[in-house]
C-alpha atoms as an extended CHARMM CRD file, in Angstrom:
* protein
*
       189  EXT
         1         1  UNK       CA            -13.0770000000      -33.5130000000       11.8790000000  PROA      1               0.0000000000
         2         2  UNK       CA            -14.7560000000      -30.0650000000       10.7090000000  PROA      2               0.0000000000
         3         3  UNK       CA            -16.9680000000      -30.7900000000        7.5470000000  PROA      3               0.0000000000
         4         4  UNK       CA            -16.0690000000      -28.6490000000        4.2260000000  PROA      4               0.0000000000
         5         5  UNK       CA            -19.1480000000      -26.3870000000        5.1380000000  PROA      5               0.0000000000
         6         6  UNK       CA            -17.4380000000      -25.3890000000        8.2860000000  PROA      6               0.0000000000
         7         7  UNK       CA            -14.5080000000      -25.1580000000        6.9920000000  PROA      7               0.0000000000
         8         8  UNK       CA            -15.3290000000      -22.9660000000        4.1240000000  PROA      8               0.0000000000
         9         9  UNK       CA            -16.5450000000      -20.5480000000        7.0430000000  PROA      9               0.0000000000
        10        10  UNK       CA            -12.9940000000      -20.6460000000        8.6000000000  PROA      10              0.0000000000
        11        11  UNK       CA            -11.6580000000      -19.4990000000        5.4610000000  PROA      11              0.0000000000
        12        12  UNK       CA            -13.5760000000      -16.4330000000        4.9860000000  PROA      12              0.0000000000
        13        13  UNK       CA            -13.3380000000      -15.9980000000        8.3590000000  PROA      13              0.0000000000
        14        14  UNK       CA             -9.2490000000      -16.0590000000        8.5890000000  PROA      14              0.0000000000
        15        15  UNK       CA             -8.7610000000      -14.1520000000        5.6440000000  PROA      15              0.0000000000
        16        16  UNK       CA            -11.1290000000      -11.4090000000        6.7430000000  PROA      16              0.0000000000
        17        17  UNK       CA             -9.2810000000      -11.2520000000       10.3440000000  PROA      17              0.0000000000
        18        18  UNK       CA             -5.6070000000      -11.7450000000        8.2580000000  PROA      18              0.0000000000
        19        19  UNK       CA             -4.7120000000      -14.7390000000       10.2260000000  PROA      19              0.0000000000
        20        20  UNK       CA             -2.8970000000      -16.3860000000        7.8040000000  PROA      20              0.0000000000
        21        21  UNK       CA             -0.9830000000      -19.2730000000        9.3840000000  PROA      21              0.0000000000
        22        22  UNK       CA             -4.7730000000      -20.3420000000       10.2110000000  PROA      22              0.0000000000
        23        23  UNK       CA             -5.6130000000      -19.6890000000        6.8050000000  PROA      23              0.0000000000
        24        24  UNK       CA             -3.3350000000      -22.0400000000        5.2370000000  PROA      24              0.0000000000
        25        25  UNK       CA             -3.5970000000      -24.4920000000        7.7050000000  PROA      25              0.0000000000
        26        26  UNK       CA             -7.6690000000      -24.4610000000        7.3000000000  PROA      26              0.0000000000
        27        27  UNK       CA             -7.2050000000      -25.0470000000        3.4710000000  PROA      27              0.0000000000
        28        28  UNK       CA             -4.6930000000      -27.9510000000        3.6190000000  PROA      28              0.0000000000
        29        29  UNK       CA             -7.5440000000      -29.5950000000        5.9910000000  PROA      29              0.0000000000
        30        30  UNK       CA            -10.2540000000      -28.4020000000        3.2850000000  PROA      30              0.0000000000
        31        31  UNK       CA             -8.1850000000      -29.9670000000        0.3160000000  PROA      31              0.0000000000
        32        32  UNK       CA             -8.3620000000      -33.9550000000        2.1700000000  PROA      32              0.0000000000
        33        33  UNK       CA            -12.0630000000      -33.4940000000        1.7810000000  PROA      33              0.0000000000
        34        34  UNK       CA            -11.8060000000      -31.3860000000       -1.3460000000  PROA      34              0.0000000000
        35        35  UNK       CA             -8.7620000000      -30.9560000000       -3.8600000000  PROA      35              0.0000000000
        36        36  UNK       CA            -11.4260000000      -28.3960000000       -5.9320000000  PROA      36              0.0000000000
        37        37  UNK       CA            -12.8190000000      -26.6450000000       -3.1780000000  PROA      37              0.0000000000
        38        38  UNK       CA             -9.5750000000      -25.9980000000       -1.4550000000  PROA      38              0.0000000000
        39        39  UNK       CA             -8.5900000000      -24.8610000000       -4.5030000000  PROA      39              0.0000000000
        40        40  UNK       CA            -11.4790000000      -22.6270000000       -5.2540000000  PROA      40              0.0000000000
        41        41  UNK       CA            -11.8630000000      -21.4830000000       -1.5740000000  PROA      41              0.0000000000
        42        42  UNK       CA             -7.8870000000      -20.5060000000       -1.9700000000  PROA      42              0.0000000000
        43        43  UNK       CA             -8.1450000000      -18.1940000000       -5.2960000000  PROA      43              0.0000000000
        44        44  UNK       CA            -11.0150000000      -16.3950000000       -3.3060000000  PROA      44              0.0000000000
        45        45  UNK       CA             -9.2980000000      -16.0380000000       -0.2030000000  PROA      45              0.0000000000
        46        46  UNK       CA             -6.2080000000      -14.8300000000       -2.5390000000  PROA      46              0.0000000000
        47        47  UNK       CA             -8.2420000000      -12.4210000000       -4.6820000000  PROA      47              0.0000000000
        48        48  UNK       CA             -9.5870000000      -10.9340000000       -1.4270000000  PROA      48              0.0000000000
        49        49  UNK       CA             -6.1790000000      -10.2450000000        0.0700000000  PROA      49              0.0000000000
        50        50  UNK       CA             -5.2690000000       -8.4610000000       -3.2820000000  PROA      50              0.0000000000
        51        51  UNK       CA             -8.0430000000       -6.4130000000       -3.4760000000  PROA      51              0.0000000000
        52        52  UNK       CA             -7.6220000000       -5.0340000000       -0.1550000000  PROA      52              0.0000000000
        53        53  UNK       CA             -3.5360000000       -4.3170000000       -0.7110000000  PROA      53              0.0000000000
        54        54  UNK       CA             -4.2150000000       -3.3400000000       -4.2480000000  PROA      54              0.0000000000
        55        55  UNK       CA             -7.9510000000       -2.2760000000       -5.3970000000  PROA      55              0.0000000000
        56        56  UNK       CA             -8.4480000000       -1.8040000000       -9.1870000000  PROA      56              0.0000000000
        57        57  UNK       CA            -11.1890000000        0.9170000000       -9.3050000000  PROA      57              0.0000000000
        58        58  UNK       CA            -11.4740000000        2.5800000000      -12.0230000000  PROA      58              0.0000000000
        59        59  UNK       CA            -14.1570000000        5.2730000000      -12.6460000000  PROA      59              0.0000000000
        60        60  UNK       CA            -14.3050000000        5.1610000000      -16.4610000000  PROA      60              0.0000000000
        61        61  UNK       CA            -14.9830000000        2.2900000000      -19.0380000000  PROA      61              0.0000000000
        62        62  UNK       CA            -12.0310000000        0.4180000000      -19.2630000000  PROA      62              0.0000000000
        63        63  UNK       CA             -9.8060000000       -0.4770000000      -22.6490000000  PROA      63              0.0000000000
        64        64  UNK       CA             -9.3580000000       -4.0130000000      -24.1330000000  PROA      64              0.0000000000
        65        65  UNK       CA            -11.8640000000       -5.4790000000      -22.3190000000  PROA      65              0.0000000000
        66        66  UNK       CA            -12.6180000000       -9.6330000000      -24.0100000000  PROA      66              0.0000000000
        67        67  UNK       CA            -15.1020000000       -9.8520000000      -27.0700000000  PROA      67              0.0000000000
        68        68  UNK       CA            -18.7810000000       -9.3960000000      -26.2980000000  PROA      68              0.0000000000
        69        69  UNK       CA            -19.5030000000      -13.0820000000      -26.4920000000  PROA      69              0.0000000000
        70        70  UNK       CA            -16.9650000000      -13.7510000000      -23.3710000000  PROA      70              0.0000000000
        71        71  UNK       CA            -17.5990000000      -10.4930000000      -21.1640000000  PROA      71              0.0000000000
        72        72  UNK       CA            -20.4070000000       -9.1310000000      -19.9090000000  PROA      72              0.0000000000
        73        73  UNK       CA            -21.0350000000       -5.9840000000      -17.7330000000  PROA      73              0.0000000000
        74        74  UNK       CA            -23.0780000000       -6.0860000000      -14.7140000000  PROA      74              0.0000000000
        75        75  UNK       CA            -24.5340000000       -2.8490000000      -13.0790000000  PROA      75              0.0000000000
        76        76  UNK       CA            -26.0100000000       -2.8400000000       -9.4090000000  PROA      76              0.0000000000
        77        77  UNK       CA            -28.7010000000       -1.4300000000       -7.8920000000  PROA      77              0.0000000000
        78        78  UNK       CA            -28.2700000000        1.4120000000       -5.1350000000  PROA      78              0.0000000000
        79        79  UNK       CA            -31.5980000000        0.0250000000       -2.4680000000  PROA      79              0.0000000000
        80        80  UNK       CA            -32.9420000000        3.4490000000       -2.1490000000  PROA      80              0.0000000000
        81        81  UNK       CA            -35.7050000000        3.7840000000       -4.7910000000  PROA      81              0.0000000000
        82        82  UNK       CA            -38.6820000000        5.6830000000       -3.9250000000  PROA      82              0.0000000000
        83        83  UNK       CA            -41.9890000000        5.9960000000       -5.5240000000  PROA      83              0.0000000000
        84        84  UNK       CA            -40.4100000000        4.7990000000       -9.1700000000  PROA      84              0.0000000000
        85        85  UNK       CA            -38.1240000000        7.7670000000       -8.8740000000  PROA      85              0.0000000000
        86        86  UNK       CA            -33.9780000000        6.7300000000       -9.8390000000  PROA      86              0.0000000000
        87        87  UNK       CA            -31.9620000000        8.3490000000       -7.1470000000  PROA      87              0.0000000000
        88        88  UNK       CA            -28.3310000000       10.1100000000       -8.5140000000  PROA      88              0.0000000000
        89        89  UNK       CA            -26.5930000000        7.4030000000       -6.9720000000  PROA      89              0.0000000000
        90        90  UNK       CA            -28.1900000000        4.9260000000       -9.3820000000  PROA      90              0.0000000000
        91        91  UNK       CA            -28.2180000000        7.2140000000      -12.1270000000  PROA      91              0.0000000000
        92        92  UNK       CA            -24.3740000000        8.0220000000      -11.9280000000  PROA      92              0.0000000000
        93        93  UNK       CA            -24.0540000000        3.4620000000      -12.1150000000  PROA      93              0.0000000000
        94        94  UNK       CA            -26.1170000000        3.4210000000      -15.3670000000  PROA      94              0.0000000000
        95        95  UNK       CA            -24.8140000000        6.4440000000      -16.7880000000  PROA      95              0.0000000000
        96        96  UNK       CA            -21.2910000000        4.2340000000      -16.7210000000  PROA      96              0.0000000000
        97        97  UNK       CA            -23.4100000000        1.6660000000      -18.2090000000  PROA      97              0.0000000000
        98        98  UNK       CA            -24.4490000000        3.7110000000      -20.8770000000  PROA      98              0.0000000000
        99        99  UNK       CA            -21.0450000000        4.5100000000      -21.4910000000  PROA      99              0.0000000000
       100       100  UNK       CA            -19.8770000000        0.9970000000      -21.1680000000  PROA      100             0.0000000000
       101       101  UNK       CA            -22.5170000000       -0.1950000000      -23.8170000000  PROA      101             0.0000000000
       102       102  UNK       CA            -21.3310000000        2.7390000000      -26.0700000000  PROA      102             0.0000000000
       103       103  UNK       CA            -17.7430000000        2.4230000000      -25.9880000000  PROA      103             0.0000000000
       104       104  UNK       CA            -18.5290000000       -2.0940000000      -26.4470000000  PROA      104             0.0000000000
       105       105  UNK       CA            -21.5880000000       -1.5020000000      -28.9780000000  PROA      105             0.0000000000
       106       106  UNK       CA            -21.6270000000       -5.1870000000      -29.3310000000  PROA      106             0.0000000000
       107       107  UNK       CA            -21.6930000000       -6.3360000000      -25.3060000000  PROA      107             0.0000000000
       108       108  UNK       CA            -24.6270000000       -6.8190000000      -23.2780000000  PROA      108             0.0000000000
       109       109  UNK       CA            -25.5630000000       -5.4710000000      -19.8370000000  PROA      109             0.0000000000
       110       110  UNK       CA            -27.0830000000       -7.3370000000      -16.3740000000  PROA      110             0.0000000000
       111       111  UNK       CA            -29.2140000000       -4.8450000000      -14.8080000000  PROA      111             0.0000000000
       112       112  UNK       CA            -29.4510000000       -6.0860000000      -11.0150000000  PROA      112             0.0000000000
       113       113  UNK       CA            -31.5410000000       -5.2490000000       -8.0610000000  PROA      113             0.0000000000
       114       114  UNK       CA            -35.2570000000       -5.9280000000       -6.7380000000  PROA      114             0.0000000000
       115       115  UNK       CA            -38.2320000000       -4.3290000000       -5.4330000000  PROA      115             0.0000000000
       116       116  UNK       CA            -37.0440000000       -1.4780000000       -3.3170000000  PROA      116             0.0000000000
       117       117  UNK       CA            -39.9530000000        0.5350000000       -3.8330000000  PROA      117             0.0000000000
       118       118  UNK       CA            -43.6400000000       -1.4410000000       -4.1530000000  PROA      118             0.0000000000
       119       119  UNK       CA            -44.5620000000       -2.4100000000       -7.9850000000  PROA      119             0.0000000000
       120       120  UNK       CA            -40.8680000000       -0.9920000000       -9.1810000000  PROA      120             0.0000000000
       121       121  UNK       CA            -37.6900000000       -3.0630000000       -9.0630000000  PROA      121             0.0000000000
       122       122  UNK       CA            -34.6160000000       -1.4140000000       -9.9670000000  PROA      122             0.0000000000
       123       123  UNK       CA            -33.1480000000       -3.8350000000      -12.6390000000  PROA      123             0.0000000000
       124       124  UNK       CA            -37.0290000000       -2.8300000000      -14.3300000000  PROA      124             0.0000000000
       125       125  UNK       CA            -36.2700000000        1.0420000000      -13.9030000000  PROA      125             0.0000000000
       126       126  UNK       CA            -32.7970000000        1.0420000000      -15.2060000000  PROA      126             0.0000000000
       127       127  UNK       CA            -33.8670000000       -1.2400000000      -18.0470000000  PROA      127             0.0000000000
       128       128  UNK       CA            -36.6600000000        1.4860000000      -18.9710000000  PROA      128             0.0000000000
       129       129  UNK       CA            -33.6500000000        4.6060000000      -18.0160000000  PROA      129             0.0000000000
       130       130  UNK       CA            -31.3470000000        2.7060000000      -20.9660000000  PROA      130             0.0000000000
       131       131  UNK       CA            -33.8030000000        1.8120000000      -23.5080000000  PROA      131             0.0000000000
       132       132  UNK       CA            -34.8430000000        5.4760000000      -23.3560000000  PROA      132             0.0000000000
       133       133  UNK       CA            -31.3200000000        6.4590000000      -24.1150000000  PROA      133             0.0000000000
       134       134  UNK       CA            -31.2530000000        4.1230000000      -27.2100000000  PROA      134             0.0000000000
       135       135  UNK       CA            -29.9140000000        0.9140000000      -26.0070000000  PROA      135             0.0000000000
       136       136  UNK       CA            -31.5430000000       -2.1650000000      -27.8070000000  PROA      136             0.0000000000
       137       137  UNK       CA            -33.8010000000       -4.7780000000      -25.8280000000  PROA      137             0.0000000000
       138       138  UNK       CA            -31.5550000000       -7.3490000000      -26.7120000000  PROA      138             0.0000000000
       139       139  UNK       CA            -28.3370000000       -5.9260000000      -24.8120000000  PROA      139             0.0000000000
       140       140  UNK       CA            -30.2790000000       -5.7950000000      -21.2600000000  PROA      140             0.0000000000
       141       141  UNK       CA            -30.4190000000       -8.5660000000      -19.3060000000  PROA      141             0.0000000000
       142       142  UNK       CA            -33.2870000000       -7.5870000000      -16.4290000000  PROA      142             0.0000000000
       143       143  UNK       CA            -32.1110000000       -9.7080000000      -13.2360000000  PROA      143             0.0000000000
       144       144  UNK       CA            -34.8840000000       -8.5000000000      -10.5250000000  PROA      144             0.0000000000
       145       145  UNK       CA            -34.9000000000      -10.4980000000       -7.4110000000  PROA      145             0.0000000000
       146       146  UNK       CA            -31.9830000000       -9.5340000000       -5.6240000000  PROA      146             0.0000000000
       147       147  UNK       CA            -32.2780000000       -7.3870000000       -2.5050000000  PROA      147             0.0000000000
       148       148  UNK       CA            -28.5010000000       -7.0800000000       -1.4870000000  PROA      148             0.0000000000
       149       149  UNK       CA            -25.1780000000       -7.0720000000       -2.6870000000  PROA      149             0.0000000000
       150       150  UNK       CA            -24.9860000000      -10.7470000000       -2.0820000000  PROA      150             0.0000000000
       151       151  UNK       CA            -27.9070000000      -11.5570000000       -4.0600000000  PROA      151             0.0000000000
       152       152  UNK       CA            -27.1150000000       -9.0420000000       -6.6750000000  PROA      152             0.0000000000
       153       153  UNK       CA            -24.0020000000      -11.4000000000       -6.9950000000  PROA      153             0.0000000000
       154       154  UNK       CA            -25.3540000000      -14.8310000000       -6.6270000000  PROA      154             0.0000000000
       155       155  UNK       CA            -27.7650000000      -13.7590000000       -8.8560000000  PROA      155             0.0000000000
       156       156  UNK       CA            -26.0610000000      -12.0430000000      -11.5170000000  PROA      156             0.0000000000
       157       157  UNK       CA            -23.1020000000      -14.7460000000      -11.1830000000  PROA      157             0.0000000000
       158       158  UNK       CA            -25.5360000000      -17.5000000000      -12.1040000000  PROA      158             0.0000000000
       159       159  UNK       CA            -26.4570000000      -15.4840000000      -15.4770000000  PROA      159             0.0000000000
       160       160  UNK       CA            -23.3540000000      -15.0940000000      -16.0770000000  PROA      160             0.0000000000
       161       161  UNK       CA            -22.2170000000      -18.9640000000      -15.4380000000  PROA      161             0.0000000000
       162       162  UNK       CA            -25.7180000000      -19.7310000000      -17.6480000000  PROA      162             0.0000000000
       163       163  UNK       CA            -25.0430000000      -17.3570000000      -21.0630000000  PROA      163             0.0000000000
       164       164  UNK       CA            -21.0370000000      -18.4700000000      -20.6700000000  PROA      164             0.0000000000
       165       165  UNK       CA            -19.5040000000      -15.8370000000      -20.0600000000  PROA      165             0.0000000000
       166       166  UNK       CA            -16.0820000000      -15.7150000000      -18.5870000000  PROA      166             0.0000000000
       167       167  UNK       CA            -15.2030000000      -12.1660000000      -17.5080000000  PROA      167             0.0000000000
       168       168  UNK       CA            -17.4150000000       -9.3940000000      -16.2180000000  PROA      168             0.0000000000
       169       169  UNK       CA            -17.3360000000       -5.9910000000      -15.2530000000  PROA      169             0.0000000000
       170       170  UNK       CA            -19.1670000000       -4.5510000000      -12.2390000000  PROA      170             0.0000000000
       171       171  UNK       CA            -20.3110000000       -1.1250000000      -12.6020000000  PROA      171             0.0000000000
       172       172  UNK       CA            -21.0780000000        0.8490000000       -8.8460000000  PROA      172             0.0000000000
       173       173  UNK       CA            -19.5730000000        3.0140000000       -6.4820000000  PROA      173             0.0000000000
       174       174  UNK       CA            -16.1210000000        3.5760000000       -5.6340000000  PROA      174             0.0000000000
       175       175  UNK       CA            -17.0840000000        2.7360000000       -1.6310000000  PROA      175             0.0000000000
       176       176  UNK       CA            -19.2700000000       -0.6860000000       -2.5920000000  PROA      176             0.0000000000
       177       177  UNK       CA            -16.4900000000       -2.3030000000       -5.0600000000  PROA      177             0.0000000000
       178       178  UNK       CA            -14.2270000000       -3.9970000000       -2.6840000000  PROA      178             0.0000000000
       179       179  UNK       CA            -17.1640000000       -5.4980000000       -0.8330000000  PROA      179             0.0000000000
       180       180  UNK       CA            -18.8870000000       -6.2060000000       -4.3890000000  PROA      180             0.0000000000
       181       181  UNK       CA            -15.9590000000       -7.6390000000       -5.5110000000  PROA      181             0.0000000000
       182       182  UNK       CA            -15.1980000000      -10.4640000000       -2.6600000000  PROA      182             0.0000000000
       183       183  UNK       CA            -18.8290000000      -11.0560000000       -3.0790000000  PROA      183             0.0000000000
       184       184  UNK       CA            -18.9590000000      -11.8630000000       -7.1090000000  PROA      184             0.0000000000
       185       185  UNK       CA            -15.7160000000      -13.4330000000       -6.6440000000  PROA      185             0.0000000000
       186       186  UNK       CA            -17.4870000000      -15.2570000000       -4.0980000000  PROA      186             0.0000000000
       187       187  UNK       CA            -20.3760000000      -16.2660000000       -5.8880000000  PROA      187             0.0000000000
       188       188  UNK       CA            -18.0790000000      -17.6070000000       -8.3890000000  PROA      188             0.0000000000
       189       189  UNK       CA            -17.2480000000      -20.5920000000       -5.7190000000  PROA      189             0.0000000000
């Protein structure tokens, strides 16, 4: 019998190929072993098909978004910082931060992404880009050791699991929000 480690791999991997028979099948094994992780591993596998029928991208701040002491908006690094420089792609991300922030004056921001360029970290630079534009220290949350989307969300997820939130917003590009969203949603697992 497959443990829940390998099994959790079987998921991911049948909803990523859309063999859904196997799918099903592979979480009715997972949920003898694991009534929460079959559960868990199901809403991801679920949220993953939906994105990919049905993204939600949006490319300005959205309305009625929960209070500031249940959501939280996350912005991610682009990995292409050179010499302490912020390259447009980054800029356009924390320019919809700024906006975020502006339009939620009371909500705070997880800046995420590590060293990409030696003694600068992105979640540093875009902390120093925002505070320049007038956003208070106490609304930036620095998160600086991630090197990849997947650490961006593993990282940023356990901030958010740690300050109890429950919602988030991730602020990057139209062509890295399905991938950062499976990932997050991941990381939420």
């Amino acid at each position: 019998m497959a443990t829940v480690n390998q099994l959790k791999g079987r998921v991911l991997y049948y909803r990523q190929t859309n063999r859904n028979l196997d799918l099903a099948t592979t979480l009715l094994q997972m949920s003898k072993a694991s009534v929460l992780k079959s559960g868990l591993y199901g809403q991801l596998a679920s949220f993953w098909g939906n994105l990919n029928k049905n993204p939600n991208i949006q490319t300005d701040v959205p309305k009625g978004l929960p209070d500031s002491k249940k959501h939280i908006f996350v912005v991610l690094g682009s990995g292409s910082i050179k010499g302490g420089r912020i390259p447009a792609k980054y800029k356009r991300r924390l320019k919809l931060a700024l906006k975020a922030l502006e339009v939620y004056p009371d909500h705070k921001l997880i800046i995420s992404g590590g060293e990409t360029s030696p003694g600068h970290t992105e979640a540093g630079l875009g902390y120093d880009w925002l505070r320049t534009q007038g956003i208070a220290a106490n609304r930036l949350i620095k998160e600086a050791s991630s090197y990849s989307t997947i650490g961006n969300a593993r990282n940023s997820m356990a901030i958010i699991v740690a300050k109890k939130y429950t919602s988030y917003t991730v602020i990057t590009d139209a062509t890295h929000q399905r991938r950062a969203g499976v990932l997050f949603e991941a990381a939420r697992v």
